[in-house]
PDB file of C-alpha atoms in Angstrom:
ATOM      1  CA  ASP A   1      -0.007   0.083   0.106  1.00 52.00           C
ATOM      2  CA  ALA A   2       1.244   3.555  -0.829  1.00 55.00           C
ATOM      3  CA  LYS A   3       1.782   5.463   2.324  1.00 86.00           C
ATOM      4  CA  THR A   4       0.938   9.143   2.943  1.00 93.00           C
ATOM      5  CA  THR A   5       2.486  12.002   4.999  1.00 94.00           C
ATOM      6  CA  GLN A   6       0.326  14.790   6.545  1.00 96.00           C
ATOM      7  CA  PRO A   7       1.194  17.437   8.937  1.00 97.00           C
ATOM      8  CA  THR A   8       0.180  16.668  12.460  1.00 95.00           C
ATOM      9  CA  SER A   9      -2.110  20.011  13.022  1.00 97.00           C
ATOM     10  CA  MET A  10      -2.927  23.106  11.176  1.00 97.00           C
ATOM     11  CA  ASP A  11      -4.834  26.455  12.022  1.00 97.00           C
ATOM     12  CA  CYS A  12      -6.978  28.336  10.023  1.00 96.00           C
ATOM     13  CA  ALA A  13      -9.031  31.368  10.621  1.00 97.00           C
ATOM     14  CA  GLU A  14     -12.953  31.300   9.860  1.00 97.00           C
ATOM     15  CA  GLY A  15     -13.799  32.330   6.534  1.00 97.00           C
ATOM     16  CA  ARG A  16     -10.434  31.805   5.351  1.00 97.00           C
ATOM     17  CA  ALA A  17      -9.460  28.800   2.836  1.00 97.00           C
ATOM     18  CA  ALA A  18      -7.892  26.099   4.713  1.00 98.00           C
ATOM     19  CA  ASN A  19      -5.333  24.063   2.378  1.00 98.00           C
ATOM     20  CA  LEU A  20      -4.561  20.881   3.993  1.00 98.00           C
ATOM     21  CA  PRO A  21      -1.351  18.857   2.133  1.00 98.00           C
ATOM     22  CA  CYS A  22      -0.608  15.260   1.688  1.00 97.00           C
ATOM     23  CA  ASN A  23       2.375  13.680   0.469  1.00 96.00           C
ATOM     24  CA  HIS A  24       2.187  10.572  -1.366  1.00 94.00           C
ATOM     25  CA  SER A  25       5.396  10.227  -3.244  1.00 94.00           C
ATOM     26  CA  THR A  26       5.047   6.267  -3.959  1.00 92.00           C
ATOM     27  CA  ILE A  27       1.474   6.351  -5.380  1.00 92.00           C
ATOM     28  CA  SER A  28       1.018   3.856  -8.261  1.00 89.00           C
ATOM     29  CA  GLY A  29      -0.841   4.422 -11.286  1.00 88.00           C
ATOM     30  CA  ASN A  30      -4.057   3.001 -10.487  1.00 87.00           C
ATOM     31  CA  GLU A  31      -4.343   4.301  -6.728  1.00 89.00           C
ATOM     32  CA  TYR A  32      -6.903   7.008  -6.031  1.00 91.00           C
ATOM     33  CA  VAL A  33      -6.383   9.847  -3.301  1.00 94.00           C
ATOM     34  CA  TYR A  34      -9.215   9.570  -0.885  1.00 93.00           C
ATOM     35  CA  TRP A  35     -10.072  12.436   1.785  1.00 96.00           C
ATOM     36  CA  TYR A  36     -12.256  11.764   4.887  1.00 96.00           C
ATOM     37  CA  ARG A  37     -12.518  13.843   8.084  1.00 97.00           C
ATOM     38  CA  GLN A  38     -13.663  12.904  11.696  1.00 95.00           C
ATOM     39  CA  ILE A  39     -15.171  15.344  13.817  1.00 94.00           C
ATOM     40  CA  HIS A  40     -14.851  14.932  17.571  1.00 88.00           C
ATOM     41  CA  SER A  41     -16.759  11.903  18.831  1.00 84.00           C
ATOM     42  CA  GLN A  42     -18.353  10.954  15.444  1.00 90.00           C
ATOM     43  CA  GLY A  43     -17.390   8.711  12.594  1.00 91.00           C
ATOM     44  CA  PRO A  44     -15.359   9.630  10.014  1.00 94.00           C
ATOM     45  CA  GLN A  45     -17.081  11.420   6.712  1.00 95.00           C
ATOM     46  CA  TYR A  46     -16.150  10.937   3.136  1.00 93.00           C
ATOM     47  CA  ILE A  47     -15.042  14.323   1.766  1.00 96.00           C
ATOM     48  CA  ILE A  48     -13.716  13.552  -1.710  1.00 95.00           C
ATOM     49  CA  HIS A  49     -11.546  11.405  -3.956  1.00 93.00           C
ATOM     50  CA  GLY A  50      -9.338  11.614  -7.209  1.00 94.00           C
ATOM     51  CA  LEU A  51      -7.357   9.910  -9.647  1.00 93.00           C
ATOM     52  CA  LYS A  52      -5.402  12.565 -11.595  1.00 92.00           C
ATOM     53  CA  ASN A  53      -7.753  15.603 -12.410  1.00 88.00           C
ATOM     54  CA  ASN A  54      -8.709  17.759  -9.869  1.00 94.00           C
ATOM     55  CA  GLU A  55     -12.019  17.502  -8.589  1.00 96.00           C
ATOM     56  CA  THR A  56     -14.770  19.684  -6.588  1.00 97.00           C
ATOM     57  CA  ASN A  57     -18.029  19.017  -4.819  1.00 96.00           C
ATOM     58  CA  GLU A  58     -19.978  20.948  -2.220  1.00 95.00           C
ATOM     59  CA  MET A  59     -17.626  20.166   0.459  1.00 94.00           C
ATOM     60  CA  ALA A  60     -14.144  20.801  -1.087  1.00 97.00           C
ATOM     61  CA  SER A  61     -11.791  20.813  -3.830  1.00 98.00           C
ATOM     62  CA  LEU A  62      -8.938  18.202  -4.506  1.00 98.00           C
ATOM     63  CA  ILE A  63      -5.855  19.506  -6.228  1.00 98.00           C
ATOM     64  CA  ILE A  64      -3.622  16.551  -7.486  1.00 97.00           C
ATOM     65  CA  THR A  65       0.052  17.529  -8.878  1.00 96.00           C
ATOM     66  CA  GLU A  66       0.902  16.552 -12.399  1.00 95.00           C
ATOM     67  CA  ASP A  67       3.017  13.907 -10.865  1.00 95.00           C
ATOM     68  CA  ARG A  68       0.338  12.759  -8.493  1.00 95.00           C
ATOM     69  CA  LYS A  69       3.086  12.700  -5.653  1.00 95.00           C
ATOM     70  CA  SER A  70       1.175  15.027  -3.526  1.00 96.00           C
ATOM     71  CA  SER A  71      -2.171  16.625  -3.219  1.00 97.00           C
ATOM     72  CA  THR A  72      -4.081  19.384  -1.355  1.00 98.00           C
ATOM     73  CA  LEU A  73      -7.507  19.507   0.143  1.00 98.00           C
ATOM     74  CA  ILE A  74      -8.955  22.821  -0.083  1.00 98.00           C
ATOM     75  CA  LEU A  75     -11.702  24.034   2.258  1.00 98.00           C
ATOM     76  CA  PRO A  76     -12.670  27.323   0.431  1.00 97.00           C
ATOM     77  CA  HIS A  77     -14.241  29.201   3.167  1.00 95.00           C
ATOM     78  CA  ALA A  78     -13.512  27.426   6.724  1.00 97.00           C
ATOM     79  CA  THR A  79     -16.244  27.458   9.392  1.00 97.00           C
ATOM     80  CA  LEU A  80     -15.879  26.511  12.985  1.00 97.00           C
ATOM     81  CA  ARG A  81     -17.619  23.253  12.168  1.00 96.00           C
ATOM     82  CA  ASP A  82     -14.674  22.223  10.017  1.00 97.00           C
ATOM     83  CA  THR A  83     -12.786  21.643  12.924  1.00 98.00           C
ATOM     84  CA  ALA A  84     -12.109  17.813  12.562  1.00 97.00           C
ATOM     85  CA  VAL A  85      -9.016  15.545  11.828  1.00 96.00           C
ATOM     86  CA  TYR A  86      -8.558  15.212   7.898  1.00 97.00           C
ATOM     87  CA  TYR A  87      -7.437  11.811   6.612  1.00 96.00           C
ATOM     88  CA  CYS A  88      -5.579  11.468   3.233  1.00 96.00           C
ATOM     89  CA  ILE A  89      -5.668   7.902   2.161  1.00 93.00           C
ATOM     90  CA  VAL A  90      -4.443   6.187  -1.187  1.00 91.00           C
ATOM     91  CA  ASN A  91      -6.019   3.258  -2.412  1.00 85.00           C
ATOM     92  CA  PRO A  92      -6.230   1.395  -5.609  1.00 78.00           C
ATOM     93  CA  GLY A  93      -9.524   1.440  -7.707  1.00 69.00           C
ATOM     94  CA  GLY A  94     -11.555  -1.459  -6.323  1.00 67.00           C
ATOM     95  CA  TYR A  95      -9.570  -2.023  -3.193  1.00 67.00           C
ATOM     96  CA  ASN A  96     -11.581  -3.347  -0.325  1.00 69.00           C
ATOM     97  CA  LYS A  97      -9.556  -2.365   2.729  1.00 79.00           C
ATOM     98  CA  LEU A  98      -9.558   1.190   4.060  1.00 83.00           C
ATOM     99  CA  ILE A  99      -6.773   1.945   6.547  1.00 85.00           C
ATOM    100  CA  PHE A 100      -6.587   5.446   8.228  1.00 88.00           C
ATOM    101  CA  GLY A 101      -3.314   7.054   9.082  1.00 89.00           C
ATOM    102  CA  ALA A 102      -2.940   9.662  11.940  1.00 90.00           C
ATOM    103  CA  GLY A 103      -4.388  12.575   9.755  1.00 94.00           C
ATOM    104  CA  THR A 104      -4.292  16.461  10.236  1.00 97.00           C
ATOM    105  CA  ARG A 105      -5.898  18.013  13.151  1.00 97.00           C
ATOM    106  CA  LEU A 106      -7.485  21.230  11.649  1.00 98.00           C
ATOM    107  CA  ALA A 107      -8.411  23.967  14.066  1.00 98.00           C
ATOM    108  CA  VAL A 108     -10.617  26.672  12.736  1.00 98.00           C
ATOM    109  CA  HIS A 109     -10.495  30.017  14.918  1.00 96.00           C
ATOM    110  CA  PRO A 110     -12.883  32.746  14.831  1.00 95.00           C
TER     111      PRO A 110
ATOM    112  CA  SER B   1     -31.060   5.975  -0.017  1.00 80.00           C
ATOM    113  CA  GLN B   2     -28.555   3.787   1.987  1.00 81.00           C
ATOM    114  CA  THR B   3     -28.288   3.934   5.867  1.00 91.00           C
ATOM    115  CA  ILE B   4     -26.334   2.133   8.385  1.00 94.00           C
ATOM    116  CA  HIS B   5     -27.390   1.351  11.814  1.00 94.00           C
ATOM    117  CA  GLN B   6     -25.283   0.657  14.840  1.00 94.00           C
ATOM    118  CA  TRP B   7     -26.078  -0.129  18.350  1.00 90.00           C
ATOM    119  CA  PRO B   8     -26.199   0.747  21.246  1.00 91.00           C
ATOM    120  CA  ALA B   9     -24.613   4.011  21.547  1.00 92.00           C
ATOM    121  CA  THR B  10     -22.608   3.398  24.671  1.00 95.00           C
ATOM    122  CA  LEU B  11     -22.212   0.231  26.693  1.00 96.00           C
ATOM    123  CA  VAL B  12     -20.574  -0.367  30.049  1.00 97.00           C
ATOM    124  CA  GLN B  13     -19.602  -3.956  30.423  1.00 97.00           C
ATOM    125  CA  PRO B  14     -17.659  -5.561  33.414  1.00 98.00           C
ATOM    126  CA  VAL B  15     -14.307  -7.306  32.801  1.00 97.00           C
ATOM    127  CA  GLY B  16     -14.763 -10.983  31.653  1.00 97.00           C
ATOM    128  CA  SER B  17     -18.524 -10.308  30.292  1.00 97.00           C
ATOM    129  CA  PRO B  18     -19.497 -11.170  26.634  1.00 97.00           C
ATOM    130  CA  LEU B  19     -19.782  -8.589  24.009  1.00 96.00           C
ATOM    131  CA  SER B  20     -21.843  -8.499  20.846  1.00 96.00           C
ATOM    132  CA  LEU B  21     -22.303  -5.380  18.793  1.00 96.00           C
ATOM    133  CA  GLU B  22     -24.583  -5.454  15.849  1.00 95.00           C
ATOM    134  CA  CYS B  23     -24.552  -3.216  12.573  1.00 96.00           C
ATOM    135  CA  THR B  24     -26.661  -3.648   9.566  1.00 97.00           C
ATOM    136  CA  VAL B  25     -27.114  -1.441   6.416  1.00 96.00           C
ATOM    137  CA  GLU B  26     -30.121  -0.831   4.385  1.00 95.00           C
ATOM    138  CA  GLY B  27     -30.645   0.011   0.673  1.00 93.00           C
ATOM    139  CA  THR B  28     -27.852  -1.401  -0.811  1.00 92.00           C
ATOM    140  CA  SER B  29     -26.698  -5.029  -1.563  1.00 91.00           C
ATOM    141  CA  ASN B  30     -23.268  -6.954  -1.440  1.00 93.00           C
ATOM    142  CA  PRO B  31     -21.462  -4.273   0.391  1.00 93.00           C
ATOM    143  CA  ASN B  32     -18.042  -4.332   1.768  1.00 92.00           C
ATOM    144  CA  LEU B  33     -18.363  -4.018   5.837  1.00 94.00           C
ATOM    145  CA  TYR B  34     -15.967  -2.840   8.324  1.00 94.00           C
ATOM    146  CA  TRP B  35     -15.454  -2.621  12.154  1.00 95.00           C
ATOM    147  CA  TYR B  36     -12.922  -0.076  13.516  1.00 95.00           C
ATOM    148  CA  ARG B  37     -11.817   0.935  16.865  1.00 95.00           C
ATOM    149  CA  GLN B  38     -10.728   4.065  18.345  1.00 93.00           C
ATOM    150  CA  ALA B  39      -8.900   3.972  21.787  1.00 88.00           C
ATOM    151  CA  ALA B  40      -9.359   7.454  23.596  1.00 84.00           C
ATOM    152  CA  GLY B  41      -7.088   9.910  21.904  1.00 81.00           C
ATOM    153  CA  ARG B  42      -5.830   7.590  19.326  1.00 83.00           C
ATOM    154  CA  GLY B  43      -6.167   7.069  15.637  1.00 86.00           C
ATOM    155  CA  LEU B  44      -8.857   4.420  13.778  1.00 90.00           C
ATOM    156  CA  GLN B  45      -7.852   0.942  13.711  1.00 91.00           C
ATOM    157  CA  LEU B  46      -9.257  -1.641  11.471  1.00 92.00           C
ATOM    158  CA  LEU B  47     -10.117  -4.593  13.539  1.00 94.00           C
ATOM    159  CA  PHE B  48     -12.086  -6.704  10.346  1.00 94.00           C
ATOM    160  CA  TYR B  49     -13.461  -6.212   7.008  1.00 90.00           C
ATOM    161  CA  SER B  50     -15.792  -8.356   5.295  1.00 93.00           C
ATOM    162  CA  VAL B  51     -16.525  -8.664   1.317  1.00 90.00           C
ATOM    163  CA  GLY B  52     -19.347 -11.319   1.518  1.00 92.00           C
ATOM    164  CA  ILE B  53     -21.232 -13.452   3.535  1.00 94.00           C
ATOM    165  CA  GLY B  54     -19.250 -15.719   5.879  1.00 91.00           C
ATOM    166  CA  GLN B  55     -16.033 -14.015   4.738  1.00 92.00           C
ATOM    167  CA  ILE B  56     -14.103 -12.228   7.294  1.00 93.00           C
ATOM    168  CA  SER B  57     -10.358 -10.712   7.167  1.00 91.00           C
ATOM    169  CA  SER B  58      -8.952  -9.932  10.649  1.00 90.00           C
ATOM    170  CA  GLU B  59      -6.433  -7.031  10.619  1.00 85.00           C
ATOM    171  CA  VAL B  60      -5.260  -7.129  14.288  1.00 80.00           C
ATOM    172  CA  PRO B  61      -4.782 -10.395  16.407  1.00 69.00           C
ATOM    173  CA  GLN B  62      -6.967  -9.704  19.366  1.00 79.00           C
ATOM    174  CA  ASN B  63      -9.737 -10.747  21.905  1.00 88.00           C
ATOM    175  CA  LEU B  64     -12.405  -9.799  19.326  1.00 94.00           C
ATOM    176  CA  SER B  65     -14.034 -11.779  16.525  1.00 95.00           C
ATOM    177  CA  ALA B  66     -16.761 -10.748  13.544  1.00 96.00           C
ATOM    178  CA  SER B  67     -19.352 -12.283  11.633  1.00 96.00           C
ATOM    179  CA  ARG B  68     -21.314 -11.797   8.653  1.00 97.00           C
ATOM    180  CA  PRO B  69     -24.565 -13.957   8.906  1.00 96.00           C
ATOM    181  CA  GLN B  70     -26.444 -12.220   6.288  1.00 96.00           C
ATOM    182  CA  ASP B  71     -25.497  -9.852   3.394  1.00 96.00           C
ATOM    183  CA  ARG B  72     -26.169  -6.724   5.349  1.00 96.00           C
ATOM    184  CA  GLN B  73     -25.404  -7.608   8.770  1.00 96.00           C
ATOM    185  CA  PHE B  74     -22.002  -7.366  10.683  1.00 97.00           C
ATOM    186  CA  ILE B  75     -21.332  -8.615  14.198  1.00 97.00           C
ATOM    187  CA  LEU B  76     -18.820  -7.761  16.551  1.00 96.00           C
ATOM    188  CA  SER B  77     -18.021 -10.266  19.586  1.00 96.00           C
ATOM    189  CA  SER B  78     -16.107 -11.073  22.351  1.00 96.00           C
ATOM    190  CA  LYS B  79     -16.250 -14.065  24.702  1.00 95.00           C
ATOM    191  CA  LYS B  80     -14.596 -12.457  27.638  1.00 96.00           C
ATOM    192  CA  LEU B  81     -13.856  -8.546  27.671  1.00 96.00           C
ATOM    193  CA  LEU B  82     -10.445  -7.132  28.761  1.00 95.00           C
ATOM    194  CA  LEU B  83     -10.018  -3.467  29.949  1.00 95.00           C
ATOM    195  CA  SER B  84      -8.093  -2.990  26.752  1.00 92.00           C
ATOM    196  CA  ASP B  85     -11.028  -3.384  24.858  1.00 94.00           C
ATOM    197  CA  SER B  86     -12.638  -0.101  25.866  1.00 95.00           C
ATOM    198  CA  GLY B  87     -12.790   2.434  22.962  1.00 95.00           C
ATOM    199  CA  PHE B  88     -15.214   3.974  20.200  1.00 96.00           C
ATOM    200  CA  TYR B  89     -16.297   1.110  17.764  1.00 97.00           C
ATOM    201  CA  LEU B  90     -17.302   2.135  14.595  1.00 96.00           C
ATOM    202  CA  CYS B  91     -19.006  -0.080  11.764  1.00 96.00           C
ATOM    203  CA  ALA B  92     -18.884   1.094   8.149  1.00 95.00           C
ATOM    204  CA  TRP B  93     -19.815  -0.014   4.813  1.00 94.00           C
ATOM    205  CA  SER B  94     -18.660   0.844   0.986  1.00 91.00           C
ATOM    206  CA  PRO B  95     -19.927  -0.256  -2.214  1.00 89.00           C
ATOM    207  CA  ARG B  96     -18.218  -3.164  -3.805  1.00 83.00           C
ATOM    208  CA  GLN B  97     -15.125  -2.260  -5.371  1.00 76.00           C
ATOM    209  CA  SER B  98     -15.021   1.300  -3.979  1.00 78.00           C
ATOM    210  CA  THR B  99     -13.355   2.931  -0.986  1.00 76.00           C
ATOM    211  CA  GLU B 100     -15.887   5.614  -0.476  1.00 86.00           C
ATOM    212  CA  ALA B 101     -17.305   4.356   2.892  1.00 90.00           C
ATOM    213  CA  PHE B 102     -19.951   5.496   5.246  1.00 93.00           C
ATOM    214  CA  PHE B 103     -19.834   5.108   8.993  1.00 94.00           C
ATOM    215  CA  GLY B 104     -22.410   4.453  11.708  1.00 94.00           C
ATOM    216  CA  GLN B 105     -22.823   6.585  14.737  1.00 92.00           C
ATOM    217  CA  GLY B 106     -20.412   4.238  16.672  1.00 94.00           C
ATOM    218  CA  THR B 107     -20.610   2.642  20.082  1.00 96.00           C
ATOM    219  CA  ARG B 108     -18.583   3.854  23.140  1.00 95.00           C
ATOM    220  CA  LEU B 109     -17.687   0.901  24.973  1.00 96.00           C
ATOM    221  CA  THR B 110     -16.290   1.167  28.667  1.00 97.00           C
ATOM    222  CA  VAL B 111     -15.114  -1.903  30.417  1.00 96.00           C
ATOM    223  CA  VAL B 112     -14.663  -1.666  34.063  1.00 97.00           C
TER     224      VAL B 112
END
């Protein structure tokens, strides 16, 4: 399995964009990048995933570098409710096992 | 739409007692099913996952077992609980051939 590296923690001011980086330098051609988040005392929530193209949905945008060795999750206008641990996961398409790393603890401040 | 049910929300059990946590999924068929545990202040640990009835993969040797008696039912069990089994247990499902998973509300287990 490809491994990911994320900063342990980050801060963001409310209303500003939160940019969460993820390094996955050993990613293989058939592996997708998935992002989840876990708000305190809740189960993880799927956010977005992508293969090579940038992706956007109602929650966030995912920017994947051209060499696919890193990606950035962007929350365009962070709110206090976005305070959570954010997990970047790399998995092959069709892979059944979902392993979480340590993630990035994002704190959004007023 | 698909929903996942997990119960109970909280549970306090004495050391040495048995455990049975149940998870059911509605609105889909042939899902992948997962059990995770999160100890206080720690990360999510994958305990078991299943790709079909009777097919269970164990990720970590421990005091727990899992069973999938029906397509959309996943059960986590223990014959004798240890103090170290305390934690937040989460059930999840994903469509076959996908890692887009959906989690239940979790069971907070305290072994005393």
